[in-house]
mmCIF file of C-alpha atoms in Angstrom:
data_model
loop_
_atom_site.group_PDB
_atom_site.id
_atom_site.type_symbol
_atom_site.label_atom_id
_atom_site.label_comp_id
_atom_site.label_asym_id
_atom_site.label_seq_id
_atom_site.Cartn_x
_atom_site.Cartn_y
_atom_site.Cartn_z
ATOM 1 C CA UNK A 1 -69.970 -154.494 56.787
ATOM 2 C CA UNK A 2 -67.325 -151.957 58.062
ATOM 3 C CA UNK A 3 -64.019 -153.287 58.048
ATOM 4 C CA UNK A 4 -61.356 -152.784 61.071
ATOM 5 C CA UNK A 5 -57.612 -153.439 60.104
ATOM 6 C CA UNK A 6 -55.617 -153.712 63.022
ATOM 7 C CA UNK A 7 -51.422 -153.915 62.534
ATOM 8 C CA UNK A 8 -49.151 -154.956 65.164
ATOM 9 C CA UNK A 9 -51.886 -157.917 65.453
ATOM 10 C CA UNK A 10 -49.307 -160.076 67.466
ATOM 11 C CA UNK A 11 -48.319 -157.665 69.809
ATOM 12 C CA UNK A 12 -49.937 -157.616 73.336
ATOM 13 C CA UNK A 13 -52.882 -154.794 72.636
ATOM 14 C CA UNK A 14 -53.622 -156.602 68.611
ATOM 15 C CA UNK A 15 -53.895 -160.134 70.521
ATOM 16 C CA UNK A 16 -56.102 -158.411 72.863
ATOM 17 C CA UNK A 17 -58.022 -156.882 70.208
ATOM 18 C CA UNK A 18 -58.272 -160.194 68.331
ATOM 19 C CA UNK A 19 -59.648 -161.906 71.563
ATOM 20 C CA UNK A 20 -62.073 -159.196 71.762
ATOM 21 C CA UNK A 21 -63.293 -159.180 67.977
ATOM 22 C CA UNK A 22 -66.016 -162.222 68.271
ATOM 23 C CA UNK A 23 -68.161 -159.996 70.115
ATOM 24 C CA UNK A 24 -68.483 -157.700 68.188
ATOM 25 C CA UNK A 25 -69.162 -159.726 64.646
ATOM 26 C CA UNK A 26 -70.801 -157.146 63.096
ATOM 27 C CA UNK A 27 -67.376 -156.042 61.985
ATOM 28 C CA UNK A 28 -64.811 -157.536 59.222
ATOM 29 C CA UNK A 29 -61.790 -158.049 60.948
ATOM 30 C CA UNK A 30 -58.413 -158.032 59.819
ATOM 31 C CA UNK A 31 -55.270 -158.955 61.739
ATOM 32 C CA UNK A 32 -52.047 -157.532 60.973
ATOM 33 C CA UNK A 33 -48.896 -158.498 61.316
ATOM 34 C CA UNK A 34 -45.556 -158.025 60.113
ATOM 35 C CA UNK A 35 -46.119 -160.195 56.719
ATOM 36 C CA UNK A 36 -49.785 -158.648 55.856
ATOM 37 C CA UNK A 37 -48.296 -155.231 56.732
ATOM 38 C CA UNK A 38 -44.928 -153.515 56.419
ATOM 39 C CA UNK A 39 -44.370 -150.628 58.366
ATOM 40 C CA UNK A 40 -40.855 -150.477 57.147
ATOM 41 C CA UNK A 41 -41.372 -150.549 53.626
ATOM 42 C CA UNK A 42 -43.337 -147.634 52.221
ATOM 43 C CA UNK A 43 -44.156 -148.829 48.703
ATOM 44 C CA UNK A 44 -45.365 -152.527 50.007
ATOM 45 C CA UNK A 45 -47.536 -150.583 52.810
ATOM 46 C CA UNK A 46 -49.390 -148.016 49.940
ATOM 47 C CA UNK A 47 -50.297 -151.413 47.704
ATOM 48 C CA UNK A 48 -51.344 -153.118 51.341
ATOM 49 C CA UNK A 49 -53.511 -150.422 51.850
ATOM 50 C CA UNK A 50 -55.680 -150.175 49.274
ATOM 51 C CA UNK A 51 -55.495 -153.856 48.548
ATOM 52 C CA UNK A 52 -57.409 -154.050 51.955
ATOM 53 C CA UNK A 53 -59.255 -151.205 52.044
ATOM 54 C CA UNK A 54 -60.278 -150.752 55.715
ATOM 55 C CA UNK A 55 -62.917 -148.212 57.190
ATOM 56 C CA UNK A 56 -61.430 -147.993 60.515
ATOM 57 C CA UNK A 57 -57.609 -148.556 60.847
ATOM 58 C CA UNK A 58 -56.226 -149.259 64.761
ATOM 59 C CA UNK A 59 -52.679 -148.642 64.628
ATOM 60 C CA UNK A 60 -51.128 -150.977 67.151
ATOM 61 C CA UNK A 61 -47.781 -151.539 65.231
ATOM 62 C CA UNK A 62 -45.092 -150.115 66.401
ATOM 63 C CA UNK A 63 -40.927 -150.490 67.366
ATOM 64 C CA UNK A 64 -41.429 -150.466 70.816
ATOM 65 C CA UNK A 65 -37.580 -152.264 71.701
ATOM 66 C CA UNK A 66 -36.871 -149.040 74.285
ATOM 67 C CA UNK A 67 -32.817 -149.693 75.112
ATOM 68 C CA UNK A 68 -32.603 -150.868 71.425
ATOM 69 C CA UNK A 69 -33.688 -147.920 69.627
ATOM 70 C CA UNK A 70 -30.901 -145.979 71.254
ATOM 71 C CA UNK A 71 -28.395 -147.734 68.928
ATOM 72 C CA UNK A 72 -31.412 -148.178 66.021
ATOM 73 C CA UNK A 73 -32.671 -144.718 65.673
ATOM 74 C CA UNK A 74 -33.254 -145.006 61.740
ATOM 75 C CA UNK A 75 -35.311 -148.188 62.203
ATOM 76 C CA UNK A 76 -37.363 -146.902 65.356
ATOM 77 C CA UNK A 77 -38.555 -143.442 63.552
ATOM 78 C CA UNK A 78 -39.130 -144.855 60.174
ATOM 79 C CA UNK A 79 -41.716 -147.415 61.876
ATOM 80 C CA UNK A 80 -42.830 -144.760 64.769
ATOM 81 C CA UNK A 81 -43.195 -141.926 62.554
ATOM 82 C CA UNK A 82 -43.075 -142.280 58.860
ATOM 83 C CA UNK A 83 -45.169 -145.348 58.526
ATOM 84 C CA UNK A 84 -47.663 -143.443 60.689
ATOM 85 C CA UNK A 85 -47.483 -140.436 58.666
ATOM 86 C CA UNK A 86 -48.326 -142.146 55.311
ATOM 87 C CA UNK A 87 -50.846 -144.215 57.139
ATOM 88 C CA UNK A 88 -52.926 -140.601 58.263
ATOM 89 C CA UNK A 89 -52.407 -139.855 55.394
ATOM 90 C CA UNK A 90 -54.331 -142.603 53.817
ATOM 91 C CA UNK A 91 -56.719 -142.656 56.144
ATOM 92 C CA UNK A 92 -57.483 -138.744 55.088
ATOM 93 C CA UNK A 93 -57.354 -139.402 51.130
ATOM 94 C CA UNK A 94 -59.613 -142.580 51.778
ATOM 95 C CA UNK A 95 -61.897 -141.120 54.620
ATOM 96 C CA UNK A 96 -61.216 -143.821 56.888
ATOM 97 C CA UNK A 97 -61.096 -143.023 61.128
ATOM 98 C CA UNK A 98 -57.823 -144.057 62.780
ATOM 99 C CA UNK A 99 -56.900 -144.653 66.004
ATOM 100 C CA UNK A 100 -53.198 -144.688 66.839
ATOM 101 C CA UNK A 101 -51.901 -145.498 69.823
ATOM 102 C CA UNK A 102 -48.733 -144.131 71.816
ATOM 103 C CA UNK A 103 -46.915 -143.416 74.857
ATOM 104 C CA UNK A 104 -46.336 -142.100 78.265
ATOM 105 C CA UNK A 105 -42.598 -142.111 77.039
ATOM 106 C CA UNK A 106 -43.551 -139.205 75.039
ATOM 107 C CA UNK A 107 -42.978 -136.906 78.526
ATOM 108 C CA UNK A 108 -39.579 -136.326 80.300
ATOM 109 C CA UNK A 109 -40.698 -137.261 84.185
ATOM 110 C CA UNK A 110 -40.133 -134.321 85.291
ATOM 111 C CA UNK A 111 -43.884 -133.858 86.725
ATOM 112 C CA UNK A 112 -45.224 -134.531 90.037
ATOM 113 C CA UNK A 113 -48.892 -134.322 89.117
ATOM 114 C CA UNK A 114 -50.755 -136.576 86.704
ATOM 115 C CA UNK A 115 -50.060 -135.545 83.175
ATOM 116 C CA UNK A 116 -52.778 -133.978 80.691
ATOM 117 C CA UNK A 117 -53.075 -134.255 77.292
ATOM 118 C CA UNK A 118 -52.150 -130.788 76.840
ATOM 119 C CA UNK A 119 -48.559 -131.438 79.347
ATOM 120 C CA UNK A 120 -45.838 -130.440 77.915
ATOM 121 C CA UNK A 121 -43.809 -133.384 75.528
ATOM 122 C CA UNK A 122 -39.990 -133.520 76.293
ATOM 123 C CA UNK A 123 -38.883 -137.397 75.267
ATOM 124 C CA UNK A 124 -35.817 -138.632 77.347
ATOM 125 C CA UNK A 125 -35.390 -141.163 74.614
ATOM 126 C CA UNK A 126 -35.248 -142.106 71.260
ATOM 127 C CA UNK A 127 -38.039 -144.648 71.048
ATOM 128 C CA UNK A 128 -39.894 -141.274 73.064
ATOM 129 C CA UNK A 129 -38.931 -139.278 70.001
ATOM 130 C CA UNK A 130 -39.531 -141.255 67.482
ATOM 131 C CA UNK A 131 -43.011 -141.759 68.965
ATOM 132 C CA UNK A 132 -43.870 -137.933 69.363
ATOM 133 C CA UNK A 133 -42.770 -137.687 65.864
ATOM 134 C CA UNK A 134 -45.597 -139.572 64.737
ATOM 135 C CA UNK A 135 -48.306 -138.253 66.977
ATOM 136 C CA UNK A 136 -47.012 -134.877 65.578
ATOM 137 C CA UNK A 137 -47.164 -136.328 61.830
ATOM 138 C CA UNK A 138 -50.302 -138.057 62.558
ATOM 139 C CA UNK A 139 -52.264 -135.097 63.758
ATOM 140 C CA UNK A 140 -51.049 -133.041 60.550
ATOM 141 C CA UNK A 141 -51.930 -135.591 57.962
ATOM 142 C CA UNK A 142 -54.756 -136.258 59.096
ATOM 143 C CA UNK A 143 -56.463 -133.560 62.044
ATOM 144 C CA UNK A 144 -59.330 -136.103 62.367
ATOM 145 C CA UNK A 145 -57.362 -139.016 63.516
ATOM 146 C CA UNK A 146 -57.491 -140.366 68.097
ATOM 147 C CA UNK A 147 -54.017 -140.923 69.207
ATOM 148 C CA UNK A 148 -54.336 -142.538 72.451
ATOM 149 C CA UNK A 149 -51.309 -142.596 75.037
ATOM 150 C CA UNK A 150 -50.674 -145.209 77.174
ATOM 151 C CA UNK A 151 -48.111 -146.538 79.836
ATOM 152 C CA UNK A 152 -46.597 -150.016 81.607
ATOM 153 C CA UNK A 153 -48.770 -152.273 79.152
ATOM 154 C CA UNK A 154 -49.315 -155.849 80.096
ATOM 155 C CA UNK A 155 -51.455 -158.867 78.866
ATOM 156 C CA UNK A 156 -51.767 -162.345 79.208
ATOM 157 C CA UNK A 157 -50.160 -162.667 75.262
ATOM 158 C CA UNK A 158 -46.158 -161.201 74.703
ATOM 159 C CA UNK A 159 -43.653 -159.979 76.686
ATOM 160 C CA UNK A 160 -44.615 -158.114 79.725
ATOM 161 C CA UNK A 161 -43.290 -156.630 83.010
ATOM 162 C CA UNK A 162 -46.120 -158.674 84.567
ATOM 163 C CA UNK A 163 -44.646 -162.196 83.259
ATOM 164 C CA UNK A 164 -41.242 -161.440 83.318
ATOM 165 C CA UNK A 165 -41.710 -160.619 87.536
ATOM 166 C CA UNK A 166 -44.309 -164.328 87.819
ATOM 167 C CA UNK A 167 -40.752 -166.319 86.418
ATOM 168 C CA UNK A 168 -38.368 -164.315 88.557
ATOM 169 C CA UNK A 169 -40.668 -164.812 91.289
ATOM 170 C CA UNK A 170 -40.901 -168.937 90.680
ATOM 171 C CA UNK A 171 -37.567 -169.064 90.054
ATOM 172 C CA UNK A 172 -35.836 -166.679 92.899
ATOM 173 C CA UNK A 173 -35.749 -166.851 96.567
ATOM 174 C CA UNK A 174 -34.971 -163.047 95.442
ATOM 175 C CA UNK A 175 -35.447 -160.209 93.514
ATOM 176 C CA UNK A 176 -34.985 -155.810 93.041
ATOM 177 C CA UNK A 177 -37.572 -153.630 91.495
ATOM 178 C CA UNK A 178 -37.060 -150.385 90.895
ATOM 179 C CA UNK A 179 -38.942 -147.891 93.371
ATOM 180 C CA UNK A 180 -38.753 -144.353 91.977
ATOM 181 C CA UNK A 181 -40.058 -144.801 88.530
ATOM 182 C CA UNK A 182 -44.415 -143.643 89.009
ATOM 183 C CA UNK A 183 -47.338 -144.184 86.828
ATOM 184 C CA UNK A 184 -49.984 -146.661 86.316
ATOM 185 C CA UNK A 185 -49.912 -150.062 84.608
ATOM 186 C CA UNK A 186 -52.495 -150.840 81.562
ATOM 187 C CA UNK A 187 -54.091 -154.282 81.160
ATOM 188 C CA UNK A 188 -53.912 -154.091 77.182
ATOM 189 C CA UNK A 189 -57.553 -156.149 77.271
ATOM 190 C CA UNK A 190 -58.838 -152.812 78.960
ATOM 191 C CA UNK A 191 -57.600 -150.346 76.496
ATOM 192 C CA UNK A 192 -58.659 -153.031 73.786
ATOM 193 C CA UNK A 193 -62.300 -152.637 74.879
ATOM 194 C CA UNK A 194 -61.893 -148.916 75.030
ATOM 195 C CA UNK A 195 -60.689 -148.757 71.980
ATOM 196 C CA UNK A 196 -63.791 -150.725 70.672
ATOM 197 C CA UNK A 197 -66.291 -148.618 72.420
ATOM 198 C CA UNK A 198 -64.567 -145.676 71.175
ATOM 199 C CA UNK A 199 -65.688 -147.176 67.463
ATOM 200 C CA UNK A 200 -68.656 -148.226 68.966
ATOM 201 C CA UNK A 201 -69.943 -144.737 70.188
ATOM 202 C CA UNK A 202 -71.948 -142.259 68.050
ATOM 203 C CA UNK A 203 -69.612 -139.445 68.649
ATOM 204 C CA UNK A 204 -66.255 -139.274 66.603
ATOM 205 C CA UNK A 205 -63.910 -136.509 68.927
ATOM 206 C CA UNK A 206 -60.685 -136.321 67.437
ATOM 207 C CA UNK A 207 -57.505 -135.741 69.278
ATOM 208 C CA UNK A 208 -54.997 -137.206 71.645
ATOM 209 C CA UNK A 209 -56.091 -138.925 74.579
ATOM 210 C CA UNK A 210 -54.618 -140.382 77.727
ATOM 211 C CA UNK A 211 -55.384 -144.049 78.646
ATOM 212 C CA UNK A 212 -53.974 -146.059 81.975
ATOM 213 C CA UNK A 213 -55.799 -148.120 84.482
ATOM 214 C CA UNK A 214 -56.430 -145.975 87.592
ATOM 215 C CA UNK A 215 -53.940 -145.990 90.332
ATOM 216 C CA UNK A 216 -51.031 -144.567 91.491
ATOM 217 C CA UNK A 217 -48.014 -146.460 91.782
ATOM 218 C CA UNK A 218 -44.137 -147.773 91.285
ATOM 219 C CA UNK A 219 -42.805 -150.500 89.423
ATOM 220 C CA UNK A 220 -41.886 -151.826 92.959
ATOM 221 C CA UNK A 221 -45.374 -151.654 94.290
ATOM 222 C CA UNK A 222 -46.818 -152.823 90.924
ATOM 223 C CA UNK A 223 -44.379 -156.096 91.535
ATOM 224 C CA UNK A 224 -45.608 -156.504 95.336
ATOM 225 C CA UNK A 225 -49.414 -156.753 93.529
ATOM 226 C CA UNK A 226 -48.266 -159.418 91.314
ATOM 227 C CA UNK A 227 -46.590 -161.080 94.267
ATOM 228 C CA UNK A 228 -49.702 -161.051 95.971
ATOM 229 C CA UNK A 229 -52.268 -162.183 93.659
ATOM 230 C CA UNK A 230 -49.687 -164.977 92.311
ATOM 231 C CA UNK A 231 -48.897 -166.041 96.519
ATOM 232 C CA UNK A 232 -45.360 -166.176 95.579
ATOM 233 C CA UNK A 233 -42.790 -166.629 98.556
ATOM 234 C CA UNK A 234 -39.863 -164.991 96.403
ATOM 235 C CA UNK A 235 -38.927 -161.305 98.872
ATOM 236 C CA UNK A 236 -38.917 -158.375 97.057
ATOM 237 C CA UNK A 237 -36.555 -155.726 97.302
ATOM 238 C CA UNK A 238 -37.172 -151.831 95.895
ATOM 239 C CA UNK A 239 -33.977 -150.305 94.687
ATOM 240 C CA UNK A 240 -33.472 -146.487 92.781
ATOM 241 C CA UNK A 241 -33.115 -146.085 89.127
ATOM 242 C CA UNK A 242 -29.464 -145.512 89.678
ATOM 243 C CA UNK A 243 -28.982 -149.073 90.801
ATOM 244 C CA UNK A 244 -30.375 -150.920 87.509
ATOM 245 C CA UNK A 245 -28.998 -148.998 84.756
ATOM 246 C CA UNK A 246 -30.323 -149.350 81.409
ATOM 247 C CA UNK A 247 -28.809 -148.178 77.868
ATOM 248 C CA UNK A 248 -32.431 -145.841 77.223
ATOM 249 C CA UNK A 249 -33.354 -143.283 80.313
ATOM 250 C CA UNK A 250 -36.765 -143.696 81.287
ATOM 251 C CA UNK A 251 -39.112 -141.120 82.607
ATOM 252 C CA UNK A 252 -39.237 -141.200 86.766
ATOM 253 C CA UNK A 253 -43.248 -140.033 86.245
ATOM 254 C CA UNK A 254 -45.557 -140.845 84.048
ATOM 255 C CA UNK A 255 -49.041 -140.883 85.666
ATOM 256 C CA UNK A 256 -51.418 -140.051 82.999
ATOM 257 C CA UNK A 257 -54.634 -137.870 83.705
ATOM 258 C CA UNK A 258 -57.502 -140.163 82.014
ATOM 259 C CA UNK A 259 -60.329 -137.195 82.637
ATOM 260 C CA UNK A 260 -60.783 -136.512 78.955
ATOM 261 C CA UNK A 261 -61.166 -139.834 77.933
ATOM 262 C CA UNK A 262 -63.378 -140.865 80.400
ATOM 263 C CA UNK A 263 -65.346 -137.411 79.813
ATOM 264 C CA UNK A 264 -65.837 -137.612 76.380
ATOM 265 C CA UNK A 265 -66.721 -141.596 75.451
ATOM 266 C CA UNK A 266 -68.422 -142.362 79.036
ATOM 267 C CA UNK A 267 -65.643 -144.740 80.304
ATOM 268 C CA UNK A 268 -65.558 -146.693 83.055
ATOM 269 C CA UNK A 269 -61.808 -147.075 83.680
ATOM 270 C CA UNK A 270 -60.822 -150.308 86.268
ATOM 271 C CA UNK A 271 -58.405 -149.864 89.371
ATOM 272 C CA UNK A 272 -54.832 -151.573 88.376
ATOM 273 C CA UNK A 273 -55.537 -154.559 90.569
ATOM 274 C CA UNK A 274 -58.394 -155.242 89.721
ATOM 275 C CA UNK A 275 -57.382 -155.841 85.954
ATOM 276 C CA UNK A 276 -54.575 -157.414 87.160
ATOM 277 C CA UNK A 277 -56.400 -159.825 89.181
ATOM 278 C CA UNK A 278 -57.724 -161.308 85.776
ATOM 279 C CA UNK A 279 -54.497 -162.518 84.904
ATOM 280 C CA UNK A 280 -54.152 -165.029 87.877
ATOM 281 C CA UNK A 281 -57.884 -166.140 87.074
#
């Protein structure tokens, strides 16, 4: 039995994954977290390692505090990118297929067209940098590994821009969004499944990939769905960038192209309301 480690296993996408993993039984699973695995201390993480012994390693840890980072720089790359570097390079000394996920925050926002996997990387941020640092580390330690970038992720487990805006709306007669900020929002149960089938598929193409849930749209219009599908009464305002200032710049477009995922592991990618939809089931 082929056995799938999964870090970060309390974060949004490793709850996801964990909700996921009965189906699929044919699989050992292991769950993560920050006590099973220490992606800030190197020697602890080697002896984890080969004390478990995984065949397929999804990389879901990560520092993902954006503002945070700015004033914890040494924290956010040594989890980002040096962890990740010694765990592709495990992964090539044991033979063992990772899949590592990162971010749309990896790109500036300076494009006006959906961005490849080949666009060029220009992080606005540290927790961008930090995470381009790994992706480059990953793909040199170990050439065979996925990286998969995502954007605006959101579950019915953690903290989300999806459960933050159903309080606000409960609890205000009022609230701002901002409205020049574009991409696409990611149920994390979505890329969870992908992820799986990925595993799941007889093909192994190596690389980095771009995964969203279709759709075009602002954080303004992505609040307006929730508002809908939750029948709130709270009004909702849209407001620039410039008028909700935070300590980490973030890019004003991030739309991700998903052609070569879809292309190469036959993926059927769900419109961002309709995955959205699930959480007010």
């Amino acid at each position: 039995m082929k056995k799938i480690l999964v870090t970060g296993a309390t974060g949004q996408l490793g709850s996801e994954l964990s909700a996921l993993s009965s189906s699929y039984p044919q699989y050992e699973w292991i769950f993560a977290d920050r006590t099973k695995i220490s992606l800030d201390d190197f020697d602890k993480l080697s002896s984890q390692l080969n004390e478990i012994k995984p065949d397929i390693i999804f990389n879901c840890g990560a520092y993902t505090a954006v503002d945070k980072a700015e004033s914890e720089k040494e924290l956010a790359f040594k989890i980002n990118h040096l962890a990740v570097e010694l765990i592709a390079k495990y992964s090539t000394e044991k033979k063992v297929k990772l899949i590592h996920i990162s971010t749309d925050y990896v790109f500036d926002g300076s494009s006006s067209i959906a961005l490849y996997e080949e666009s060029n990387t220009n992080p606005i941020n540290v927790y961008g940098e930090s995470k381009l640092a790994g992706e480059i580390a990953c793909l040199k330690e170990n050439p065979e590994s996925i990286i998969i970038r995502t954007s605006w992720v959101y579950s019915n487990f953690g903290n989300n821009f999806v459960k933050t805006m159903q309080r606000l709306m409960q609890e205000r007669e009022e609230i701002n969004v901002v409205n020049d900020q574009i991409g696409s929002p990611t149920y994390a149960a979505d890329l969870a499944q992908a992820m799986i089938d990925i595993v799941e598929s007889p093909k192994w193409i190596p690389g980095i990939y771009n995964y969203s849930n279709e759709g075009e749209i602002s954080w303004y219009e992505f609040a307006l769905s929730i508002k809908e599908f939750g029948n709130y009464n709270c009004k909702v305002g849209g407001i620039p960038s410039s008028s909700y200032p935070t300590v980490a710049k973030r890019p004003n477009f991030s739309l991700l192209d998903k052609a070569k995922i879809k292309a190469s592991y036959n993926l059927d990618i769900p419109n961002y309301k309709e995955s959205l939809r699930k959480i007010f089931i």
